[in-house]
mmCIF file of C-alpha atoms in Angstrom:
data_model
loop_
_atom_site.group_PDB
_atom_site.id
_atom_site.type_symbol
_atom_site.label_atom_id
_atom_site.label_comp_id
_atom_site.label_asym_id
_atom_site.label_seq_id
_atom_site.Cartn_x
_atom_site.Cartn_y
_atom_site.Cartn_z
ATOM 1 C CA ASP A 1 -4.699 21.669 -6.240
ATOM 2 C CA ALA A 2 -2.300 19.080 -6.428
ATOM 3 C CA ASP A 3 -0.456 18.750 -2.638
ATOM 4 C CA VAL A 4 2.715 16.975 -4.350
ATOM 5 C CA THR A 5 3.287 19.812 -8.008
ATOM 6 C CA GLN A 6 5.747 17.813 -10.152
ATOM 7 C CA THR A 7 6.595 20.653 -13.620
ATOM 8 C CA PRO A 8 7.309 19.631 -16.188
ATOM 9 C CA ARG A 9 4.226 17.215 -16.532
ATOM 10 C CA ASN A 10 6.317 15.870 -19.514
ATOM 11 C CA ARG A 11 9.644 16.783 -21.381
ATOM 12 C CA ILE A 12 11.636 16.023 -24.600
ATOM 13 C CA THR A 13 15.312 17.025 -24.330
ATOM 14 C CA LYS A 14 18.000 16.000 -26.591
ATOM 15 C CA THR A 15 21.421 14.015 -25.687
ATOM 16 C CA GLY A 16 24.250 16.829 -23.461
ATOM 17 C CA LYS A 17 21.670 19.072 -22.527
ATOM 18 C CA ARG A 18 20.924 20.272 -19.050
ATOM 19 C CA ILE A 19 17.015 19.558 -17.810
ATOM 20 C CA MET A 20 15.906 20.777 -14.271
ATOM 21 C CA LEU A 21 12.777 18.813 -13.198
ATOM 22 C CA GLU A 22 11.090 20.908 -9.637
ATOM 23 C CA CYS A 23 9.422 19.633 -7.235
ATOM 24 C CA SER A 24 6.895 21.683 -4.510
ATOM 25 C CA GLN A 25 4.713 20.536 -2.039
ATOM 26 C CA THR A 26 1.900 21.813 0.136
ATOM 27 C CA LYS A 27 1.758 19.025 2.371
ATOM 28 C CA GLY A 28 4.429 21.408 5.284
ATOM 29 C CA HIS A 29 6.343 17.746 5.395
ATOM 30 C CA ASP A 30 10.145 17.840 6.010
ATOM 31 C CA ARG A 31 10.923 14.611 4.022
ATOM 32 C CA MET A 32 11.397 14.724 -0.044
ATOM 33 C CA TYR A 33 12.585 11.901 -1.839
ATOM 34 C CA TRP A 34 13.203 11.816 -6.012
ATOM 35 C CA TYR A 35 12.151 8.556 -7.682
ATOM 36 C CA ARG A 36 12.315 7.135 -11.546
ATOM 37 C CA GLN A 37 10.767 4.993 -12.468
ATOM 38 C CA ASP A 38 11.485 2.207 -15.262
ATOM 39 C CA PRO A 39 9.441 -1.847 -17.077
ATOM 40 C CA GLY A 40 10.097 -4.150 -15.248
ATOM 41 C CA LEU A 41 11.841 -2.672 -12.727
ATOM 42 C CA GLY A 42 9.421 -0.451 -10.439
ATOM 43 C CA LEU A 43 10.473 2.946 -8.384
ATOM 44 C CA ARG A 44 13.760 3.877 -7.874
ATOM 45 C CA LEU A 45 14.768 6.193 -5.517
ATOM 46 C CA ILE A 46 17.908 8.522 -7.056
ATOM 47 C CA TYR A 47 18.146 11.049 -4.167
ATOM 48 C CA TYR A 48 16.322 11.726 -1.160
ATOM 49 C CA SER A 49 15.979 14.817 1.041
ATOM 50 C CA PHE A 50 14.744 14.794 5.582
ATOM 51 C CA ASP A 51 15.726 18.119 6.064
ATOM 52 C CA VAL A 52 16.654 21.717 3.970
ATOM 53 C CA LYS A 53 20.434 21.680 4.301
ATOM 54 C CA ASP A 54 20.162 17.721 4.141
ATOM 55 C CA ILE A 55 20.701 15.775 1.083
ATOM 56 C CA ASN A 56 21.332 11.854 0.845
ATOM 57 C CA LYS A 57 22.088 9.870 -1.958
ATOM 58 C CA GLY A 58 19.299 6.963 -3.035
ATOM 59 C CA GLU A 59 20.301 3.549 -5.179
ATOM 60 C CA ILE A 60 21.310 5.648 -8.676
ATOM 61 C CA SER A 61 21.911 9.006 -8.072
ATOM 62 C CA ASP A 62 25.107 8.676 -11.294
ATOM 63 C CA GLY A 63 23.962 11.856 -13.548
ATOM 64 C CA TYR A 64 21.901 13.378 -11.373
ATOM 65 C CA SER A 65 21.742 15.899 -9.005
ATOM 66 C CA VAL A 66 19.354 17.557 -6.530
ATOM 67 C CA SER A 67 19.205 20.989 -4.806
ATOM 68 C CA ARG A 68 16.343 21.247 -1.937
ATOM 69 C CA GLN A 69 16.183 24.993 -2.081
ATOM 70 C CA ALA A 70 12.946 25.507 0.676
ATOM 71 C CA GLN A 71 11.221 23.427 2.725
ATOM 72 C CA ALA A 72 8.264 23.379 0.587
ATOM 73 C CA LYS A 73 11.063 22.759 -2.753
ATOM 74 C CA PHE A 74 13.213 20.000 -3.943
ATOM 75 C CA SER A 75 15.297 20.444 -7.632
ATOM 76 C CA LEU A 76 16.439 17.107 -9.504
ATOM 77 C CA SER A 77 19.064 18.099 -12.606
ATOM 78 C CA LEU A 78 20.474 15.924 -15.097
ATOM 79 C CA GLU A 79 23.625 17.669 -15.465
ATOM 80 C CA SER A 80 24.485 15.929 -19.526
ATOM 81 C CA ALA A 81 21.383 13.874 -20.500
ATOM 82 C CA ILE A 82 21.512 10.678 -21.524
ATOM 83 C CA PRO A 83 19.256 8.297 -23.260
ATOM 84 C CA ASN A 84 19.246 6.164 -21.369
ATOM 85 C CA GLN A 85 17.840 8.533 -18.523
ATOM 86 C CA THR A 86 14.693 8.670 -20.539
ATOM 87 C CA ALA A 87 11.658 7.141 -17.650
ATOM 88 C CA LEU A 88 9.037 8.808 -15.763
ATOM 89 C CA TYR A 89 10.301 10.609 -12.057
ATOM 90 C CA PHE A 90 8.330 10.823 -9.348
ATOM 91 C CA CYS A 91 8.672 13.394 -6.640
ATOM 92 C CA ALA A 92 7.339 12.390 -2.986
ATOM 93 C CA THR A 93 7.232 14.220 0.409
ATOM 94 C CA SER A 94 6.585 12.290 3.688
ATOM 95 C CA ASP A 95 6.340 13.037 7.270
ATOM 96 C CA GLY A 96 9.307 12.650 8.951
ATOM 97 C CA SER A 97 7.549 13.650 12.747
ATOM 98 C CA GLY A 98 7.105 10.089 13.386
ATOM 99 C CA PRO A 99 8.457 7.011 12.059
ATOM 100 C CA GLU A 100 5.067 6.396 10.156
ATOM 101 C CA GLY A 101 4.849 8.451 7.952
ATOM 102 C CA GLU A 102 3.683 6.275 4.016
ATOM 103 C CA ALA A 103 4.612 8.972 0.791
ATOM 104 C CA PHE A 104 2.465 10.512 -0.619
ATOM 105 C CA PHE A 105 3.551 11.057 -5.375
ATOM 106 C CA GLY A 106 3.551 13.790 -7.030
ATOM 107 C CA GLN A 107 2.033 13.467 -10.668
ATOM 108 C CA GLY A 108 4.775 12.080 -12.016
ATOM 109 C CA THR A 109 6.716 14.162 -15.524
ATOM 110 C CA ARG A 110 7.247 12.149 -18.767
ATOM 111 C CA LEU A 111 11.441 12.517 -19.476
ATOM 112 C CA THR A 112 12.154 12.033 -22.861
ATOM 113 C CA VAL A 113 16.180 11.869 -23.631
ATOM 114 C CA VAL A 114 16.399 11.999 -27.465
ATOM 115 C CA GLN B 1 18.790 -9.896 -3.734
ATOM 116 C CA LYS B 2 16.115 -7.227 -3.765
ATOM 117 C CA GLU B 3 14.499 -5.823 -0.903
ATOM 118 C CA VAL B 4 11.939 -5.997 -1.850
ATOM 119 C CA GLU B 5 10.263 -9.228 -4.395
ATOM 120 C CA GLN B 6 7.182 -8.492 -6.156
ATOM 121 C CA ASP B 7 5.486 -10.345 -9.416
ATOM 122 C CA PRO B 8 5.507 -7.832 -12.029
ATOM 123 C CA GLY B 9 2.202 -10.355 -13.748
ATOM 124 C CA PRO B 10 0.607 -9.177 -15.412
ATOM 125 C CA LEU B 11 -2.540 -10.270 -13.659
ATOM 126 C CA SER B 12 -6.092 -11.019 -15.201
ATOM 127 C CA VAL B 13 -9.307 -11.266 -13.466
ATOM 128 C CA PRO B 14 -12.830 -11.583 -15.207
ATOM 129 C CA GLU B 15 -15.045 -8.656 -13.005
ATOM 130 C CA GLY B 16 -16.694 -10.290 -9.436
ATOM 131 C CA ALA B 17 -13.159 -12.556 -8.801
ATOM 132 C CA ILE B 18 -10.958 -12.042 -5.753
ATOM 133 C CA VAL B 19 -7.875 -10.649 -6.160
ATOM 134 C CA SER B 20 -4.652 -12.252 -4.426
ATOM 135 C CA LEU B 21 -0.619 -10.044 -4.665
ATOM 136 C CA ASN B 22 2.189 -10.877 -2.987
ATOM 137 C CA CYS B 23 5.823 -9.007 -1.656
ATOM 138 C CA THR B 24 8.515 -10.881 -0.021
ATOM 139 C CA TYR B 25 11.119 -8.971 1.416
ATOM 140 C CA SER B 26 14.428 -9.461 3.230
ATOM 141 C CA ASN B 27 14.856 -7.544 6.171
ATOM 142 C CA SER B 28 13.582 -8.419 9.061
ATOM 143 C CA ALA B 29 13.345 -4.496 10.470
ATOM 144 C CA PHE B 30 10.597 -3.375 8.415
ATOM 145 C CA GLN B 31 7.659 -2.624 10.569
ATOM 146 C CA TYR B 32 5.167 -0.522 8.216
ATOM 147 C CA PHE B 33 3.774 -1.925 4.872
ATOM 148 C CA MET B 34 1.657 0.101 2.465
ATOM 149 C CA TRP B 35 0.145 -0.324 -0.344
ATOM 150 C CA TYR B 36 0.271 2.103 -3.777
ATOM 151 C CA ARG B 37 -2.377 1.674 -6.691
ATOM 152 C CA GLN B 38 -1.059 3.680 -9.893
ATOM 153 C CA TYR B 39 -3.182 4.267 -12.525
ATOM 154 C CA SER B 40 -1.994 4.625 -15.715
ATOM 155 C CA ARG B 41 0.357 8.391 -16.295
ATOM 156 C CA LYS B 42 -0.411 8.987 -12.452
ATOM 157 C CA GLY B 43 1.730 8.984 -9.084
ATOM 158 C CA PRO B 44 1.256 5.585 -6.920
ATOM 159 C CA GLU B 45 -1.804 6.565 -4.002
ATOM 160 C CA LEU B 46 -1.578 5.043 -0.221
ATOM 161 C CA LEU B 47 -4.529 2.419 -0.690
ATOM 162 C CA MET B 48 -4.169 0.070 2.613
ATOM 163 C CA TYR B 49 -1.159 1.036 5.519
ATOM 164 C CA THR B 50 -0.267 -1.823 7.879
ATOM 165 C CA TYR B 51 1.693 -1.436 11.399
ATOM 166 C CA SER B 52 3.864 -4.820 12.031
ATOM 167 C CA SER B 53 1.840 -8.127 11.305
ATOM 168 C CA GLY B 54 -1.622 -9.171 10.997
ATOM 169 C CA ASN B 55 -4.934 -8.096 8.721
ATOM 170 C CA LYS B 56 -6.405 -4.299 8.040
ATOM 171 C CA GLU B 57 -10.084 -3.965 6.305
ATOM 172 C CA ASP B 58 -10.730 -1.179 4.070
ATOM 173 C CA GLY B 59 -13.688 -1.813 2.347
ATOM 174 C CA ARG B 60 -13.182 -5.354 -0.336
ATOM 175 C CA PHE B 61 -9.466 -4.474 -0.132
ATOM 176 C CA THR B 62 -8.226 -6.506 3.058
ATOM 177 C CA ALA B 63 -4.343 -6.410 3.750
ATOM 178 C CA GLN B 64 -2.591 -9.000 5.617
ATOM 179 C CA VAL B 65 1.039 -9.470 7.285
ATOM 180 C CA ASP B 66 2.649 -11.780 8.510
ATOM 181 C CA LYS B 67 6.478 -11.167 9.573
ATOM 182 C CA SER B 68 7.419 -14.178 10.269
ATOM 183 C CA SER B 69 7.379 -15.265 6.890
ATOM 184 C CA LYS B 70 7.883 -11.744 5.653
ATOM 185 C CA TYR B 71 5.711 -12.081 3.255
ATOM 186 C CA ILE B 72 2.487 -9.049 2.316
ATOM 187 C CA SER B 73 -0.675 -9.488 0.579
ATOM 188 C CA LEU B 74 -3.517 -7.904 -0.555
ATOM 189 C CA PHE B 75 -6.629 -8.825 -1.682
ATOM 190 C CA ILE B 76 -9.309 -7.590 -3.410
ATOM 191 C CA ARG B 77 -12.757 -8.981 -3.039
ATOM 192 C CA ASP B 78 -15.406 -8.771 -5.803
ATOM 193 C CA SER B 79 -13.077 -7.178 -8.142
ATOM 194 C CA GLN B 80 -14.256 -4.163 -9.919
ATOM 195 C CA PRO B 81 -12.988 -2.231 -13.409
ATOM 196 C CA SER B 82 -12.524 0.409 -11.789
ATOM 197 C CA ASP B 83 -9.430 -2.051 -9.805
ATOM 198 C CA SER B 84 -7.809 -2.325 -13.671
ATOM 199 C CA ALA B 85 -4.645 -0.021 -12.379
ATOM 200 C CA THR B 86 0.103 -1.327 -10.690
ATOM 201 C CA TYR B 87 -0.359 -2.560 -7.400
ATOM 202 C CA LEU B 88 2.682 -1.890 -5.362
ATOM 203 C CA CYS B 89 3.632 -2.556 -2.133
ATOM 204 C CA ALA B 90 5.992 -0.206 -0.193
ATOM 205 C CA MET B 91 7.407 -0.746 3.103
ATOM 206 C CA LYS B 92 10.257 1.052 6.394
ATOM 207 C CA ALA B 93 11.860 0.554 9.016
ATOM 208 C CA THR B 94 11.068 3.045 11.579
ATOM 209 C CA GLY B 95 12.496 6.671 10.010
ATOM 210 C CA ASN B 96 13.859 5.158 6.972
ATOM 211 C CA GLN B 97 13.063 5.570 3.500
ATOM 212 C CA PHE B 98 11.202 3.655 1.529
ATOM 213 C CA TYR B 99 11.356 0.433 -0.295
ATOM 214 C CA PHE B 100 9.198 -0.447 -2.920
ATOM 215 C CA GLY B 101 8.155 -3.716 -4.930
ATOM 216 C CA THR B 102 8.487 -3.128 -9.506
ATOM 217 C CA GLY B 103 4.050 -3.525 -8.815
ATOM 218 C CA THR B 104 1.949 -5.904 -10.037
ATOM 219 C CA SER B 105 -0.003 -4.505 -13.472
ATOM 220 C CA LEU B 106 -4.061 -6.509 -12.270
ATOM 221 C CA THR B 107 -6.502 -5.967 -14.848
ATOM 222 C CA VAL B 108 -10.323 -6.678 -14.441
ATOM 223 C CA ILE B 109 -12.154 -7.880 -17.641
ATOM 224 C CA PRO B 110 -16.299 -7.006 -17.295
#
């Protein structure tokens, strides 16, 4: 089983719909991140959380919200989806016990907003 | 100016060639430097990790960091078709968030 699991893997939704992407991890890491990846733009940080009570906006948080339900779970919501939110979304985790921890990524969720 | 700059390519080389991938950065506080490899429709996976300046070698892969020039490189020797992927550089300061390059798409032609 994957250490970082994202559901769903693929989703097509209509403009204006609310949608939630879920991420769960078994690595025991405190830190979790949501990124979106677009061609030519690379990985852009949407939100991040350094522990259950900590939520921080990233570079492109407008139109998104998150919930850290537990150490192992971090969900991303699109309140009212729009076509330019069509992208590949990645959840990642890292170990916050030391400064050197690298990021571990899930397999991604391909979201299409029509 | 973006914190991390990476040439997106695409880069196409014949099998067996030496590949050089590079990133530049502007934040002198960055101390941890990583290279990730991402196959199509997959999540990025850590390939190399370097702390501060210097070289690190792992098989056919060598990572170099030159903090004085704010420049990092990844070299792939004897490149193989299985190396075809997108390579992303990443870096961070102590305990803080990651900063990623846009990725370089590499194709190794048999």
